[in-house]
XYZ file of C-alpha atoms in Angstrom:
161
model
C -192.109 -4.077 16.650
C -192.636 -0.490 14.598
C -195.713 0.738 15.910
C -195.119 -0.942 18.534
C -192.256 0.352 20.526
C -192.691 3.689 17.878
C -196.058 4.667 18.822
C -194.744 6.474 22.417
C -192.498 7.878 20.935
C -192.917 9.458 17.421
C -197.015 9.708 17.346
C -198.750 12.744 18.166
C -201.695 14.250 17.492
C -200.688 15.977 14.586
C -199.262 12.504 12.921
C -202.078 10.907 13.539
C -204.436 13.008 11.960
C -201.868 12.410 8.935
C -202.435 8.600 8.838
C -205.431 8.495 9.414
C -205.936 11.358 6.406
C -203.809 9.123 4.566
C -206.196 6.338 5.474
C -209.159 8.136 4.007
C -207.348 8.583 0.745
C -206.737 4.954 0.324
C -210.219 4.584 1.197
C -211.170 6.836 -2.038
C -208.747 5.591 -3.608
C -210.254 2.283 -3.306
C -214.122 2.805 -3.832
C -213.076 4.877 -6.855
C -211.038 1.800 -9.176
C -213.906 -0.161 -7.593
C -216.405 2.307 -9.437
C -213.635 2.912 -12.853
C -214.103 -0.946 -13.429
C -217.214 -1.352 -12.878
C -218.079 1.081 -14.977
C -215.731 0.010 -18.197
C -216.480 -3.696 -17.471
C -220.841 -2.904 -16.496
C -220.430 -5.976 -13.914
C -220.380 -4.561 -9.981
C -221.188 -7.501 -8.343
C -219.028 -9.622 -5.242
C -217.297 -11.472 -7.621
C -215.879 -8.103 -10.193
C -215.906 -5.655 -7.571
C -213.615 -6.735 -4.811
C -210.635 -6.878 -6.619
C -209.454 -3.329 -4.791
C -210.318 -4.791 -1.557
C -207.226 -4.869 0.227
C -205.574 -2.403 -1.391
C -204.588 -0.791 2.012
C -205.600 -2.827 4.561
C -201.806 -1.966 6.338
C -202.590 1.247 6.092
C -206.395 1.378 7.222
C -204.722 -1.325 10.024
C -201.854 0.746 10.898
C -204.297 3.670 11.045
C -206.642 1.781 13.353
C -203.595 0.352 16.161
C -202.157 3.560 16.450
C -204.928 4.899 17.679
C -206.504 2.642 20.322
C -202.589 2.646 21.461
C -202.483 6.315 21.661
C -206.341 7.035 22.882
C -204.673 3.902 25.300
C -201.611 5.202 26.496
C -202.669 8.681 27.164
C -203.051 9.475 30.602
C -205.174 12.646 30.819
C -208.100 10.760 28.113
C -208.740 8.298 30.197
C -209.636 10.226 33.130
C -212.912 11.283 31.575
C -215.937 8.563 31.937
C -217.079 8.674 28.508
C -213.528 7.861 26.735
C -212.064 4.888 29.319
C -215.625 3.137 28.782
C -215.415 3.451 25.165
C -211.712 2.140 26.077
C -212.956 -0.457 28.057
C -216.039 -1.280 25.063
C -212.662 -1.376 22.103
C -210.966 -4.245 24.430
C -213.790 -6.232 25.004
C -214.284 -5.982 21.385
C -211.075 -6.714 20.409
C -210.493 -9.739 22.986
C -213.637 -10.933 20.887
C -212.912 -11.243 17.353
C -212.015 -14.403 16.819
C -215.152 -15.482 17.874
C -217.231 -12.978 16.064
C -215.451 -13.504 13.009
C -216.375 -17.599 13.927
C -219.798 -17.246 13.870
C -220.801 -14.175 11.519
C -221.148 -16.978 8.334
C -223.417 -18.633 11.144
C -225.725 -15.776 11.212
C -225.561 -14.846 7.670
C -226.271 -18.323 6.049
C -227.447 -20.601 8.296
C -230.706 -18.647 10.411
C -233.545 -18.049 8.044
C -234.541 -14.822 9.973
C -231.533 -12.828 8.755
C -232.498 -12.891 4.992
C -235.430 -10.985 6.431
C -233.830 -8.884 8.203
C -232.133 -7.428 4.625
C -236.045 -7.617 3.613
C -237.278 -5.149 6.283
C -234.431 -2.451 6.302
C -234.621 -2.219 2.360
C -238.590 -2.954 1.423
C -240.537 -2.807 4.832
C -238.348 1.130 6.245
C -237.526 1.631 2.844
C -233.492 2.781 3.532
C -231.001 2.824 0.750
C -228.598 -0.402 0.210
C -225.703 0.963 1.599
C -227.190 1.909 4.635
C -228.642 -1.500 4.878
C -225.972 -3.054 4.478
C -224.090 -0.998 7.110
C -226.996 -1.615 9.399
C -227.309 -6.378 8.398
C -223.284 -5.897 9.356
C -223.761 -4.233 12.238
C -226.897 -6.098 13.288
C -224.097 -9.581 12.725
C -221.507 -7.799 14.717
C -223.822 -7.524 17.708
C -225.345 -10.844 17.265
C -221.629 -11.873 17.173
C -220.395 -9.903 19.993
C -223.325 -10.768 22.811
C -222.673 -15.051 21.882
C -219.338 -14.390 22.050
C -219.584 -12.736 25.526
C -221.964 -16.112 26.847
C -220.015 -17.930 25.378
C -216.610 -16.800 27.073
C -218.192 -17.549 30.367
C -217.969 -21.367 29.767
C -214.507 -23.232 31.109
C -213.842 -24.864 28.266
C -215.326 -23.123 25.445
C -213.398 -19.907 26.968
C -209.733 -20.472 25.497
C -211.377 -20.924 22.242
C -213.453 -17.746 21.316
């Protein structure tokens, strides 16, 4: 309620920039705490590195929501074709998030070529672990987005995704 009702009056470009600075600071604190814990315990696997994962999740969600609402509410910004397309793309992706969430584990765990895709990014292309992970997640996201868009056209399935 607070975010929805206060945005038109409260959020300016400067306040939004301060919110994003706090958000990025929270992400850096989370990363620092993860590295600190890994240096103390000597373990940096998925089970031991997720302790601080959602420490600043509320701040991150508020930043994204405030920025999208602020940009969508500005009439002058939407007169620009690029921003108008970006807002339409974000709205389309936002309407597909449940389908993407439900499908991502299927793509990650059940499709045999996805394991080979990691090898392509990491070994054949020689990309680092982090860039390979971003690309791998991006491919899974785009696959989920595409399948969800198709499923939204099927009358019986439309309401489920």
